[in-house]
Coordinates of C-alpha atoms in Angstrom, one line a residue:
M1 CA -6.6 -5.1 37.1
K2 CA -5.1 -2.0 35.5
S3 CA -2.6 -2.5 32.8
Q4 CA -0.7 -0.6 30.0
L5 CA 0.5 -2.2 26.8
Y6 CA 3.9 -1.2 25.3
D7 CA 4.3 -2.8 21.9
Y8 CA 7.8 -2.5 20.5
W9 CA 9.8 -4.2 17.8
S10 CA 6.8 -5.6 15.9
T11 CA 7.1 -6.2 12.2
S12 CA 4.4 -5.0 9.8
F13 CA 3.5 -6.1 6.3
Y14 CA 1.2 -4.1 4.1
E15 CA -0.7 -5.6 1.2
F16 CA -2.4 -3.4 -1.4
E17 CA -4.5 -4.4 -4.4
N18 CA -4.4 -2.4 -7.7
E19 CA -7.9 -2.4 -9.0
S20 CA -6.7 -1.3 -12.4
H21 CA -4.3 -4.2 -12.8
D22 CA -6.4 -6.1 -15.3
D23 CA -6.4 -3.2 -17.7
I24 CA -2.6 -2.9 -17.8
K25 CA -1.4 -6.4 -17.2
Q26 CA -0.9 -7.5 -20.8
E27 CA 0.8 -4.4 -21.9
V28 CA 3.3 -4.7 -19.0
L29 CA 3.9 -8.4 -19.8
D30 CA 4.5 -7.6 -23.5
Y31 CA 7.1 -5.0 -22.5
L32 CA 8.9 -7.4 -20.1
Y33 CA 9.1 -10.2 -22.6
V34 CA 10.5 -7.9 -25.3
Y35 CA 13.1 -6.9 -22.6
K36 CA 13.8 -10.5 -21.8
N37 CA 14.2 -11.5 -25.4
N38 CA 16.8 -8.7 -25.9
Y39 CA 18.8 -9.5 -22.8
D40 CA 18.2 -13.2 -22.0
S41 CA 21.9 -14.1 -22.5
R42 CA 23.2 -11.5 -20.0
E43 CA 24.7 -12.4 -16.7
Y44 CA 23.0 -11.4 -13.5
D45 CA 24.7 -8.5 -11.9
T46 CA 23.3 -8.7 -8.4
A47 CA 23.7 -11.7 -6.1
P48 CA 24.1 -14.3 -8.9
L49 CA 24.7 -17.2 -6.6
A50 CA 21.3 -16.6 -4.9
K51 CA 19.3 -17.1 -8.1
V52 CA 18.9 -20.7 -9.1
G53 CA 17.2 -22.3 -12.1
K54 CA 15.1 -20.6 -14.8
I55 CA 14.8 -17.1 -13.4
F56 CA 15.3 -14.0 -15.5
E57 CA 16.1 -10.6 -13.9
T58 CA 16.2 -7.2 -15.4
D59 CA 18.8 -4.7 -14.2
M60 CA 18.2 -2.7 -11.0
R61 CA 16.7 0.4 -12.6
F62 CA 13.7 -1.1 -14.3
F63 CA 11.2 1.8 -13.7
H64 CA 13.8 4.4 -14.4
N65 CA 15.0 2.8 -17.6
A66 CA 11.5 2.0 -18.8
E67 CA 10.7 5.7 -18.8
K68 CA 13.7 6.4 -21.1
D69 CA 12.8 3.5 -23.5
V70 CA 11.2 4.4 -26.8
S71 CA 8.8 1.6 -26.2
F72 CA 7.9 2.9 -22.7
R73 CA 4.4 2.0 -21.6
L74 CA 2.3 4.3 -19.4
S75 CA 1.0 1.2 -17.6
I76 CA 4.5 0.7 -16.1
K77 CA 4.5 4.3 -14.9
S78 CA 1.1 3.7 -13.3
I79 CA 2.5 0.7 -11.4
Q80 CA 5.4 2.8 -10.2
E81 CA 3.0 5.5 -8.9
F82 CA 0.8 2.9 -7.3
C83 CA 3.8 1.4 -5.5
M84 CA 5.1 4.8 -4.3
S85 CA 1.7 5.8 -2.9
A86 CA 1.4 2.5 -1.1
V87 CA 4.8 2.9 0.5
R88 CA 3.7 6.3 1.6
E89 CA 0.6 4.9 3.3
A90 CA 2.6 2.1 5.0
I91 CA 5.2 4.6 6.4
I92 CA 2.5 7.0 7.7
H93 CA 0.6 4.1 9.4
K94 CA 3.7 2.7 11.0
N95 CA 5.3 5.9 12.1
G96 CA 2.1 7.9 12.7
E97 CA 3.4 10.6 10.3
I98 CA 6.1 11.6 7.9
P99 CA 8.2 14.6 8.7
S100 CA 7.1 17.6 6.5
E101 CA 10.5 17.8 4.9
A102 CA 10.7 14.1 4.0
A103 CA 10.3 12.5 0.6
V104 CA 9.9 8.8 -0.4
I105 CA 12.4 8.0 -3.1
M106 CA 12.7 4.8 -5.2
L107 CA 16.2 3.6 -5.2
D108 CA 16.2 0.3 -7.1
S109 CA 13.6 -1.6 -9.1
W110 CA 13.8 -4.9 -11.0
A111 CA 11.6 -7.6 -12.5
H112 CA 11.7 -11.3 -12.2
I113 CA 10.3 -13.9 -14.7
T114 CA 10.5 -17.3 -13.2
N115 CA 9.5 -20.9 -14.1
D116 CA 10.8 -24.5 -14.3
G117 CA 11.8 -24.6 -10.6
G118 CA 13.6 -21.3 -10.5
Y119 CA 13.9 -19.6 -7.1
H120 CA 15.7 -16.8 -5.2
D121 CA 17.5 -17.9 -2.1
T122 CA 17.2 -16.2 1.4
H123 CA 18.4 -12.6 1.5
N124 CA 17.5 -9.1 2.7
H125 CA 18.0 -5.6 1.2
A126 CA 20.7 -3.3 2.5
N127 CA 20.8 0.5 2.4
C128 CA 17.1 1.1 2.1
S129 CA 14.1 1.2 4.5
W130 CA 11.0 -0.2 2.9
C131 CA 10.8 -2.7 0.0
G132 CA 8.0 -4.0 -2.2
I133 CA 7.0 -6.9 -4.4
Y134 CA 4.3 -6.2 -7.0
C135 CA 2.8 -9.2 -8.8
I136 CA 2.2 -8.9 -12.5
E137 CA 1.4 -12.6 -13.0
G138 CA 1.0 -15.0 -10.1
G139 CA 0.5 -18.0 -12.3
E140 CA 0.1 -21.2 -10.2
S141 CA 1.6 -19.8 -7.0
S142 CA 0.0 -21.6 -4.1
R143 CA 0.1 -21.5 -0.3
E144 CA -1.0 -25.2 -0.2
T145 CA 1.9 -26.5 -2.4
L146 CA 4.3 -23.6 -1.5
N147 CA 4.7 -23.2 -5.3
G148 CA 6.3 -19.7 -6.0
V149 CA 5.5 -18.2 -2.6
N150 CA 7.6 -15.5 -1.0
R151 CA 8.8 -16.7 2.4
F152 CA 9.6 -14.2 5.2
H153 CA 11.6 -15.2 8.2
S154 CA 11.1 -13.9 11.8
P155 CA 13.7 -11.3 12.9
L156 CA 13.2 -12.5 16.5
S157 CA 14.5 -15.5 18.4
S158 CA 14.0 -17.1 21.8
N159 CA 16.1 -19.5 23.8
S160 CA 13.0 -21.1 25.2
L161 CA 9.8 -21.9 23.4
D162 CA 6.9 -22.8 25.6
A163 CA 3.2 -22.0 25.9
G164 CA 4.2 -18.4 27.0
T165 CA 6.2 -17.8 23.9
H166 CA 3.8 -19.6 21.5
Y167 CA 3.5 -16.4 19.5
L168 CA 7.2 -16.8 18.5
A169 CA 6.7 -20.3 17.2
A170 CA 5.8 -19.3 13.7
N171 CA 9.3 -18.4 12.5
A172 CA 8.3 -17.9 8.9
W173 CA 5.3 -16.5 6.9
N174 CA 4.5 -17.2 3.3
W175 CA 3.0 -14.6 1.0
V176 CA 1.2 -15.8 -2.2
P177 CA 1.7 -13.5 -5.2
Q178 CA -1.6 -12.6 -6.8
D179 CA -2.2 -10.5 -9.9
G180 CA -2.2 -6.8 -9.0
H181 CA -1.3 -7.3 -5.4
L182 CA 1.6 -5.5 -3.8
L183 CA 3.4 -6.4 -0.5
V184 CA 5.3 -3.7 1.3
F185 CA 7.7 -4.8 4.0
P186 CA 10.7 -3.5 6.0
S187 CA 14.1 -4.1 4.4
Y188 CA 15.7 -5.9 7.3
L189 CA 13.5 -9.0 6.9
M190 CA 15.2 -12.1 5.5
H191 CA 13.1 -13.5 2.7
S192 CA 13.2 -15.8 -0.3
A193 CA 11.1 -16.8 -3.4
L194 CA 10.5 -20.5 -3.3
P195 CA 10.7 -22.7 -6.5
Y196 CA 8.0 -22.1 -9.0
E197 CA 6.6 -24.2 -11.8
G198 CA 3.5 -23.6 -13.9
K199 CA 1.9 -23.3 -17.3
V200 CA 2.6 -19.6 -17.3
D201 CA 5.5 -17.7 -15.8
R202 CA 5.6 -16.1 -12.4
V203 CA 6.3 -12.4 -13.0
V204 CA 6.9 -9.8 -10.3
I205 CA 8.5 -6.4 -9.9
S206 CA 10.5 -5.7 -6.8
F207 CA 11.8 -2.4 -5.5
N208 CA 13.6 -0.6 -2.6
T209 CA 12.8 2.8 -1.2
T210 CA 14.3 5.3 1.2
T211 CA 12.7 8.3 2.9
Q212 CA 15.0 11.4 3.0
G213 CA 14.7 14.9 4.2
E214 CA 13.7 16.8 1.1
K215 CA 10.6 18.6 0.1
Y216 CA 7.9 16.3 -1.2
N217 CA 5.0 16.9 -3.6
E218 CA 1.3 16.3 -2.9
N219 CA 1.6 12.5 -3.5
L220 CA 4.9 12.2 -1.6
C221 CA 6.4 10.4 -4.6
R222 CA 9.6 11.2 -6.4
N223 CA 11.4 9.3 -9.2
T224 CA 15.2 9.8 -9.4

């Protein structure tokens, strides 16, 4: 039997591991806790009703502001560069190429420090194309107990589920944050961070990117 497969509207996730994470982890954590101690009383500016319990969030220009800070750490810059390179790889794999005049640009970036049942309710990210979650400290996040996992919801639906549409039955997928691991995903996906409790905090950096028609450098990375 001759056949031809046409595969459209699939959703791809890309996980990358930063092999240098152990060398920079503590320096990044030290920076974040100084930041938290200075701003712990501030109100959340973005989607405050979606964040519940003990969850601290930086502002939405974490990478950009860190570079301007007198206590800036090169380890934070290295994470930013790692994330941008990873997004580049994901885009090339998914699209087959990136137009020669295009550049990957980081729009927003922010860090979360979570514990004592804190969580982030279901949401997606508007006005961007690819997003990422980089784990600084996964703590006791667990797939078995669903402690601190990131849950992603299927963008597809079916009026009838039977043996023929069994592949649609899994309407959610859980990603477990691990130290030095980055998950890159399309911005349209609804997702959440489930409640987390542990002896150490769960610490992640999230970001949004866009790809625009401007000249790019050798690494296809740009910080604005």
